CSV table of C-alpha atoms and ligand atoms in Angstrom, one decimal:
chain,number,residue,atom,x,y,z
A,107,MET,CA,113.8,-66.1,-26.8
A,108,ARG,CA,117.5,-67.2,-26.9
A,109,ASP,CA,116.2,-70.7,-26.8
A,110,SER,CA,115.3,-70.2,-30.4
A,111,PHE,CA,119.1,-70.5,-31.1
A,112,ALA,CA,119.1,-74.1,-29.9
A,113,ASP,CA,116.6,-75.0,-32.5
A,114,GLN,CA,118.3,-76.5,-35.6
A,115,GLU,CA,116.3,-74.5,-38.1
A,116,SER,CA,117.4,-71.0,-36.9
A,117,PHE,CA,120.9,-72.2,-36.3
A,118,THR,CA,121.2,-73.5,-39.8
A,119,ARG,CA,119.7,-70.2,-41.1
A,120,ILE,CA,122.4,-68.3,-39.2
A,121,ARG,CA,125.1,-70.5,-40.5
A,122,SER,CA,124.1,-70.2,-44.0
A,123,LYS,CA,123.6,-66.4,-43.8
A,124,GLY,CA,126.7,-65.8,-41.7
A,125,GLY,CA,130.3,-65.1,-42.4
A,126,LYS,CA,131.8,-68.6,-41.7
A,127,GLY,CA,132.5,-69.3,-45.4
A,128,ALA,CA,133.7,-65.8,-46.0
A,129,GLY,CA,135.9,-65.9,-42.9
A,130,ARG,CA,137.6,-69.0,-44.0
A,131,ARG,CA,138.3,-67.6,-47.5
A,132,ASN,CA,139.7,-64.4,-46.2
A,133,PRO,CA,142.2,-64.9,-43.4
A,134,ASP,CA,142.4,-61.2,-42.7
A,135,HIS,CA,139.1,-61.2,-41.2
A,136,ASP,CA,138.5,-62.6,-37.8
A,137,PHE,CA,135.3,-64.5,-38.3
A,138,GLU,CA,135.6,-67.7,-36.3
A,139,ALA,CA,133.6,-70.8,-36.8
A,140,TYR,CA,130.1,-70.8,-35.5
A,141,GLU,CA,130.6,-73.8,-33.3
A,142,PRO,CA,132.5,-72.0,-30.6
A,143,TYR,CA,130.0,-69.2,-30.9
A,144,PHE,CA,127.2,-71.6,-30.4
A,145,GLU,CA,128.9,-73.0,-27.2
A,146,ALA,CA,129.6,-69.6,-25.9
A,147,TYR,CA,126.1,-68.7,-26.6
A,148,GLN,CA,124.7,-71.7,-24.7
A,149,GLY,CA,126.8,-70.9,-21.8
A,150,ALA,CA,126.0,-67.2,-21.7
A,151,PRO,CA,125.5,-66.2,-18.1
A,152,ASP,CA,123.3,-63.3,-18.9
A,153,ASP,CA,120.8,-65.6,-20.5
A,154,GLN,CA,117.7,-64.0,-19.2
A,155,ASP,CA,114.5,-63.2,-20.8
A,156,ASP,CA,114.7,-59.7,-22.2
A,157,GLN,CA,111.5,-59.8,-24.1
A,158,GLN,CA,109.2,-57.3,-22.6
A,159,ASP,CA,106.3,-55.2,-23.8
A,160,HIS,CA,106.3,-56.8,-27.3
A,161,PRO,CA,103.3,-58.1,-29.0
A,162,THR,CA,103.4,-61.9,-29.1
A,163,ASP,CA,103.1,-63.6,-32.4
A,164,SER,CA,101.4,-66.9,-33.4
A,165,HIS,CA,104.6,-68.3,-34.9
A,166,ALA,CA,106.8,-67.8,-31.9
A,167,PRO,CA,105.1,-67.1,-28.6
A,168,ASP,CA,107.6,-64.7,-27.1
A,169,GLY,CA,110.0,-63.9,-30.1
A,170,PRO,CA,109.6,-62.1,-33.3
A,171,PRO,CA,108.5,-64.1,-36.5
A,172,THR,CA,111.9,-63.6,-38.0
A,173,GLY,CA,115.3,-62.8,-36.4
A,174,ASP,CA,116.5,-63.9,-33.0
A,175,ARG,CA,115.0,-61.2,-30.7
A,176,TRP,CA,113.1,-58.1,-30.8
A,177,SER,CA,115.3,-55.0,-31.1
A,178,THR,CA,116.5,-54.0,-27.6
A,179,TRP,CA,116.4,-50.4,-28.5
A,180,ASP,CA,113.5,-49.4,-26.2
A,181,GLN,CA,115.0,-51.3,-23.3
A,182,SER,CA,117.8,-48.8,-22.9
A,183,THR,CA,117.0,-45.6,-21.0
A,184,PRO,CA,117.9,-42.2,-22.7
A,185,THR,CA,121.2,-42.1,-21.0
A,186,GLU,CA,122.0,-45.7,-22.2
A,187,LYS,CA,121.6,-44.5,-25.8
A,188,GLY,CA,124.2,-42.9,-27.9
A,189,PRO,CA,124.8,-39.2,-28.2
A,190,GLU,CA,123.0,-36.8,-30.5
A,191,PRO,CA,123.1,-36.0,-33.4
A,192,ARG,CA,122.2,-39.7,-33.9
A,193,PRO,CA,123.4,-41.0,-37.3
A,194,ASP,CA,120.5,-41.8,-39.6
A,195,TRP,CA,121.6,-45.5,-40.0
A,196,VAL,CA,120.7,-46.1,-36.4
A,197,VAL,CA,117.4,-48.3,-36.4
A,198,THR,CA,115.1,-47.1,-33.7
A,199,GLU,CA,111.8,-48.6,-34.9
A,200,LEU,CA,110.0,-50.8,-32.3
A,201,ALA,CA,109.1,-53.3,-35.0
A,202,ALA,CA,112.8,-54.0,-35.7
A,203,VAL,CA,114.4,-57.5,-35.0
A,204,ASP,CA,117.9,-58.4,-34.1
A,205,THR,CA,119.7,-61.3,-35.8
A,206,GLU,CA,123.1,-62.5,-34.8
A,207,PHE,CA,125.6,-63.6,-37.5
A,208,GLY,CA,128.2,-65.0,-35.2
A,209,ILE,CA,131.4,-64.0,-33.5
A,210,VAL,CA,133.6,-61.3,-35.0
A,211,LYS,CA,136.4,-61.9,-32.4
A,212,THR,CA,136.8,-63.3,-29.0
A,213,GLY,CA,138.9,-61.0,-27.0
A,214,LYS,CA,140.7,-61.0,-23.7
A,215,GLU,CA,137.7,-59.6,-21.7
A,216,ALA,CA,134.9,-59.4,-24.1
A,217,ASP,CA,133.5,-61.1,-27.2
A,218,VAL,CA,132.4,-59.1,-30.2
A,219,PHE,CA,129.5,-60.4,-32.2
A,220,LEU,CA,128.0,-59.3,-35.5
A,221,LEU,CA,124.4,-58.2,-35.2
A,222,GLU,CA,121.9,-57.1,-37.7
A,223,ARG,CA,119.0,-54.9,-36.7
A,224,ALA,CA,116.3,-54.8,-39.4
A,225,VAL,CA,112.8,-53.7,-39.9
A,226,PRO,CA,111.1,-56.7,-41.5
A,227,GLU,CA,109.4,-56.1,-44.9
A,228,THR,CA,111.2,-52.8,-45.4
A,229,GLY,CA,114.7,-52.4,-46.7
A,230,ARG,CA,115.8,-50.9,-43.5
A,231,ARG,CA,118.7,-52.7,-41.9
A,232,THR,CA,122.0,-52.0,-40.2
A,233,LEU,CA,124.9,-54.0,-39.0
A,234,MET,CA,126.3,-53.4,-35.5
A,235,ALA,CA,129.0,-54.8,-33.4
A,236,ALA,CA,127.8,-56.2,-30.1
A,237,LYS,CA,130.6,-56.1,-27.5
A,238,ARG,CA,129.7,-58.4,-24.6
A,239,TYR,CA,131.9,-58.2,-21.6
A,240,ARG,CA,132.5,-61.6,-20.1
A,241,ASP,CA,131.3,-62.1,-16.6
A,242,GLY,CA,132.1,-65.8,-16.2
A,243,GLN,CA,135.2,-67.4,-15.0
A,244,HIS,CA,137.0,-67.0,-18.3
A,245,ARG,CA,137.1,-63.3,-18.0
A,246,MET,CA,140.6,-62.0,-17.1
A,247,PHE,CA,140.9,-59.3,-14.5
A,248,HIS,CA,144.2,-57.8,-15.2
A,249,ARG,CA,142.8,-54.4,-15.9
A,250,ASP,CA,140.4,-54.3,-12.9
A,251,SER,CA,142.8,-53.5,-10.1
A,252,GLY,CA,143.6,-49.8,-9.9
A,253,TYR,CA,141.2,-48.9,-12.8
A,254,LEU,CA,137.9,-49.8,-11.1
A,255,GLU,CA,138.4,-50.4,-7.5
A,256,GLY,CA,139.1,-46.8,-6.7
A,257,ARG,CA,135.8,-45.8,-7.9
A,258,ALA,CA,133.0,-45.2,-5.3
A,259,HIS,CA,130.0,-47.6,-5.3
A,260,LYS,CA,126.8,-46.5,-4.0
A,261,GLU,CA,126.2,-49.9,-2.6
A,262,SER,CA,128.9,-51.5,-0.3
A,263,ARG,CA,127.3,-54.9,-1.2
A,264,VAL,CA,128.5,-54.3,-4.7
A,265,SER,CA,132.0,-53.3,-3.5
A,266,ARG,CA,132.2,-56.5,-1.3
A,267,ALA,CA,130.9,-58.7,-4.1
A,268,MET,CA,133.5,-57.2,-6.5
A,269,ALA,CA,136.3,-57.7,-4.0
A,270,LYS,CA,135.3,-61.4,-3.4
A,271,ARG,CA,134.9,-61.9,-7.1
A,272,SER,CA,131.6,-63.8,-6.5
A,273,ASP,CA,129.5,-64.4,-9.6
A,274,PHE,CA,127.4,-61.5,-8.7
A,275,GLY,CA,130.6,-59.3,-8.2
A,276,LYS,CA,132.0,-60.5,-11.6
A,277,GLN,CA,128.8,-59.5,-13.3
A,278,ALA,CA,129.0,-56.1,-11.6
A,279,ILE,CA,132.6,-55.7,-12.8
A,280,ALA,CA,131.7,-56.6,-16.4
A,281,GLY,CA,128.8,-54.2,-16.3
A,282,GLN,CA,131.0,-51.5,-15.0
A,283,TRP,CA,133.6,-52.0,-17.7
A,284,ALA,CA,130.8,-52.0,-20.3
A,285,ALA,CA,129.4,-48.8,-18.8
A,286,ALA,CA,132.9,-47.3,-18.7
A,287,GLU,CA,133.5,-48.2,-22.4
A,288,PHE,CA,130.1,-46.8,-23.5
A,289,THR,CA,130.6,-43.5,-21.6
A,290,ALA,CA,134.0,-43.2,-23.2
A,291,LEU,CA,132.8,-44.0,-26.7
A,292,SER,CA,130.0,-41.4,-26.3
A,293,ARG,CA,132.3,-38.7,-25.0
A,294,LEU,CA,135.0,-39.3,-27.6
A,295,TRP,CA,132.5,-39.7,-30.6
A,296,SER,CA,131.1,-36.3,-29.6
A,297,ALA,CA,134.5,-34.7,-29.3
A,298,GLY,CA,135.3,-35.9,-32.9
A,299,VAL,CA,137.6,-38.8,-32.2
A,300,ALA,CA,137.4,-41.5,-34.8
A,301,VAL,CA,135.7,-44.2,-32.8
A,302,PRO,CA,132.7,-46.4,-33.6
A,303,TYR,CA,129.4,-44.6,-32.9
A,304,PRO,CA,127.9,-46.1,-29.6
A,305,VAL,CA,124.2,-47.0,-30.3
A,306,GLN,CA,123.2,-48.3,-26.9
A,307,ILE,CA,124.2,-50.2,-23.7
A,308,LEU,CA,122.2,-52.8,-22.0
A,309,GLY,CA,123.9,-54.5,-19.0
A,310,THR,CA,127.1,-56.0,-20.1
A,311,GLU,CA,126.4,-55.5,-23.8
A,312,ILE,CA,127.4,-52.5,-25.9
A,313,LEU,CA,126.0,-52.1,-29.4
A,314,MET,CA,128.1,-50.0,-31.6
A,315,GLU,CA,128.7,-49.0,-35.3
A,316,PHE,CA,130.1,-52.0,-37.1
A,317,ILE,CA,133.5,-51.2,-38.8
A,318,GLY,CA,133.5,-53.4,-41.9
A,319,ASP,CA,131.6,-54.2,-45.1
A,320,PRO,CA,127.9,-54.5,-45.5
A,321,THR,CA,128.5,-58.2,-46.1
A,322,GLY,CA,129.6,-58.5,-42.5
A,323,ALA,CA,133.4,-58.8,-43.1
A,324,ALA,CA,135.0,-56.9,-40.2
A,325,ALA,CA,137.8,-54.3,-40.9
A,326,PRO,CA,141.2,-55.7,-40.2
A,327,ARG,CA,143.2,-54.5,-37.3
A,328,LEU,CA,146.2,-52.2,-38.1
A,329,ALA,CA,148.5,-55.1,-37.0
A,330,GLN,CA,147.1,-57.3,-39.8
A,331,LEU,CA,147.2,-54.7,-42.5
A,332,ARG,CA,149.3,-55.7,-45.5
A,333,ALA,CA,152.0,-53.3,-46.5
A,334,GLU,CA,150.5,-52.7,-49.9
A,335,GLU,CA,147.0,-51.8,-48.5
A,336,SER,CA,148.5,-49.2,-46.1
A,337,ASP,CA,149.5,-45.7,-46.6
A,338,VAL,CA,151.5,-45.3,-43.6
A,339,ASP,CA,151.9,-41.6,-43.6
A,340,ASP,CA,148.2,-41.0,-44.1
A,341,LEU,CA,147.2,-43.5,-41.4
A,342,TRP,CA,149.7,-41.8,-39.0
A,343,ASP,CA,148.1,-38.4,-39.9
A,344,GLN,CA,144.6,-39.7,-39.1
A,345,LEU,CA,145.8,-41.3,-35.9
A,346,GLY,CA,147.6,-38.1,-34.8
A,347,ALA,CA,144.5,-35.9,-35.5
A,348,SER,CA,142.3,-38.3,-33.4
A,349,LEU,CA,144.9,-38.4,-30.5
A,350,ALA,CA,145.1,-34.6,-30.6
A,351,VAL,CA,141.4,-34.3,-30.1
A,352,LEU,CA,141.6,-36.9,-27.4
A,353,ALA,CA,144.5,-35.1,-25.6
A,354,ARG,CA,142.8,-31.7,-25.9
A,355,ASP,CA,139.8,-33.3,-24.1
A,356,GLY,CA,142.2,-34.4,-21.4
A,357,TYR,CA,142.5,-38.1,-22.1
A,358,ALA,CA,144.9,-40.8,-23.3
A,359,HIS,CA,143.6,-44.0,-24.7
A,360,GLY,CA,145.5,-46.1,-22.1
A,361,ASP,CA,145.8,-49.3,-24.1
A,362,LEU,CA,146.6,-48.1,-27.6
A,363,SER,CA,148.3,-50.7,-29.9
A,364,ALA,CA,148.0,-51.9,-33.5
A,365,TYR,CA,145.4,-54.3,-32.2
A,366,ASN,CA,143.0,-51.6,-30.9
A,367,ILE,CA,143.0,-49.8,-34.2
A,368,LEU,CA,140.8,-50.8,-37.2
A,369,VAL,CA,141.3,-49.7,-40.7
A,370,HIS,CA,138.4,-49.9,-43.0
A,371,GLN,CA,139.2,-48.9,-46.7
A,372,GLY,CA,141.7,-46.5,-45.5
A,373,ARG,CA,139.7,-45.0,-42.7
A,374,LEU,CA,141.3,-45.5,-39.3
A,375,VAL,CA,139.1,-46.2,-36.3
A,376,ILE,CA,140.3,-46.4,-32.6
A,377,ILE,CA,138.5,-49.0,-30.5
A,378,ASP,CA,138.6,-50.7,-27.1
A,379,VAL,CA,138.4,-47.6,-24.9
A,380,PRO,CA,137.0,-48.5,-21.5
A,381,GLN,CA,140.3,-47.6,-19.7
A,382,ILE,CA,140.8,-44.1,-21.1
A,383,VAL,CA,142.9,-42.1,-18.7
A,384,ASP,CA,142.3,-38.6,-17.4
A,385,VAL,CA,145.8,-37.2,-18.0
A,386,ILE,CA,145.4,-34.2,-15.8
A,387,ALA,CA,143.9,-36.0,-12.8
A,388,ASN,CA,146.2,-39.0,-13.1
A,389,PRO,CA,149.7,-38.3,-11.7
A,390,ARG,CA,151.1,-40.5,-14.4
A,391,GLY,CA,149.0,-39.0,-17.1
A,392,ARG,CA,151.9,-37.8,-19.2
A,393,SER,CA,153.5,-41.3,-19.2
A,394,PHE,CA,150.2,-42.8,-20.4
A,395,LEU,CA,150.1,-40.4,-23.2
A,396,GLU,CA,153.8,-41.2,-24.2
A,397,ARG,CA,153.3,-44.9,-23.9
A,398,ASP,CA,150.3,-44.9,-26.2
A,399,VAL,CA,152.3,-43.0,-28.8
A,400,ARG,CA,155.4,-45.1,-28.5
A,401,ASN,CA,153.5,-48.4,-28.6
A,402,VAL,CA,151.7,-47.7,-31.8
A,403,GLY,CA,154.5,-45.6,-33.2
A,404,ALA,CA,156.9,-48.7,-33.1
A,405,TRP,CA,154.4,-50.4,-35.5
A,406,PHE,CA,154.5,-47.3,-37.8
A,407,VAL,CA,158.3,-47.1,-37.7
A,408,SER,CA,158.5,-50.8,-38.6
A,409,ARG,CA,156.4,-49.9,-41.7
A,410,GLY,CA,158.6,-47.0,-42.8
A,411,LEU,CA,157.4,-43.9,-40.8
A,412,ALA,CA,160.2,-41.5,-40.0
A,413,GLU,CA,161.2,-42.0,-36.3
A,414,HIS,CA,161.2,-38.3,-35.5
A,415,ARG,CA,157.4,-38.2,-36.2
A,416,VAL,CA,156.7,-40.3,-33.1
A,417,ASP,CA,158.6,-37.9,-30.9
A,418,GLU,CA,156.8,-35.0,-32.5
A,419,LEU,CA,153.4,-36.5,-31.9
A,420,ALA,CA,154.3,-37.3,-28.3
A,421,ARG,CA,155.3,-33.6,-27.8
A,422,GLU,CA,152.2,-32.4,-29.6
A,423,LEU,CA,149.9,-34.4,-27.4
A,424,ALA,CA,151.5,-33.2,-24.3
A,425,PHE,CA,151.0,-29.6,-25.5
A,426,GLU,CA,147.4,-30.3,-26.5
A,427,ALA,CA,146.7,-31.8,-23.0
A,428,ARG,CA,148.4,-28.6,-21.5
A,429,LEU,CA,151.0,-30.8,-19.7
A,430,ASP,CA,153.8,-28.6,-21.0
B,88,ADP,N1,133.1,-51.8,-33.8
B,88,ADP,C1,133.7,-52.9,-34.3
B,88,ADP,N2,133.6,-53.2,-35.7
B,88,ADP,C2,134.2,-54.3,-36.1
B,88,ADP,N3,135.1,-55.1,-35.4
B,88,ADP,C3,135.2,-54.8,-34.1
B,88,ADP,C4,134.5,-53.7,-33.5
B,88,ADP,N4,134.8,-53.6,-32.2
B,88,ADP,C5,135.7,-54.7,-32.0
B,88,ADP,N5,135.9,-55.4,-33.1
B,88,ADP,C6,136.8,-56.5,-33.3
B,88,ADP,O1,136.8,-57.2,-32.1
B,88,ADP,C7,138.1,-57.3,-31.4
B,88,ADP,C8,137.9,-57.2,-30.0
B,88,ADP,O2,137.4,-55.9,-29.6
B,88,ADP,P1,138.1,-55.0,-28.5
B,88,ADP,O3,137.2,-53.8,-28.3
B,88,ADP,O4,139.5,-54.7,-28.8
B,88,ADP,O5,138.0,-55.9,-27.2
B,88,ADP,P2,139.0,-56.6,-26.2
B,88,ADP,O6,138.9,-55.7,-25.0
B,88,ADP,O7,138.6,-58.0,-26.1
B,88,ADP,O8,140.4,-56.4,-26.8
B,88,ADP,C9,138.9,-56.2,-32.1
B,88,ADP,O9,140.2,-56.4,-32.2
B,88,ADP,C10,138.2,-56.1,-33.5
B,88,ADP,O10,138.7,-57.2,-34.4
B,89,MG,MG1,141.3,-54.9,-27.8
């Protein structure tokens, strides 16, 4: 079905619908041109047929009449779907189709795409961010040692492949990072931390709430926020409230920075959580908590936050995590 992308007609359609023009007009949003997206797409190593159990159609033998693929909702098992209560914007209809509108951002270890899931001929549609962990040679492994290798694998074959960094091993590592992030998002969302709602996971792809406008313009990262659009004290309060919930649950983000926080119309959302750290079990738990607060605190102080508030939050989080 992904072959349908190679045909000029659907590619043109995506280009004309997508955010390329909008991205160029607004440098705050990270839409990139569709050409690299197209290339990345062509080279996608997980390019396998995931069309199953769907009725075929006379227009496209193995794909839906519109869109790029059938909704993958029914391919995820119950534990691969997001936590209850499920928000009502989540499209679960089997007749739904997925359409990709291009890359939101290429990251260090994953690429994030804009995906629409819609039920044809009804008004029902939703936008999601599809985060795909890279399993090719471009993926960087700086977070792998220490974080993943201590985890037990049922299959020693998987451990050996991971250690050797074979293609299969890389795919296994990418899948584990995706699973780790999906589990973390589910847990944090349920606890009340401001994170995107995780819709489902399938292999190396996580589908989650898109933080941005209905037009497909992604929310800027905190680091890109212009001074006049940010109420620094209010954002700090929102961040503190989320981090307190996280700490009470026993976790630190582990990679918190002004790049892993989005701000959509004044609402702060924490992203990129595969490496959350159990601050009780981890002997360096307290320093992870502190480091997160200091990293992001430096950005806030540079924007006018009183410095003592950073120390106060660090102390509060240690207290919430019962590390005092
Ligand atoms: N749910 C989302 N909604 C909108 N944009 C997102 C979402 N998740 C990620 N992004 C964008 O993609 C970028 C990379 O995502 P991130 O989870 O930080 O991955 P990485 O591990 O590559 O840093 C983010 O900085 C943000 O701009
Ligand atoms: Mg990130």
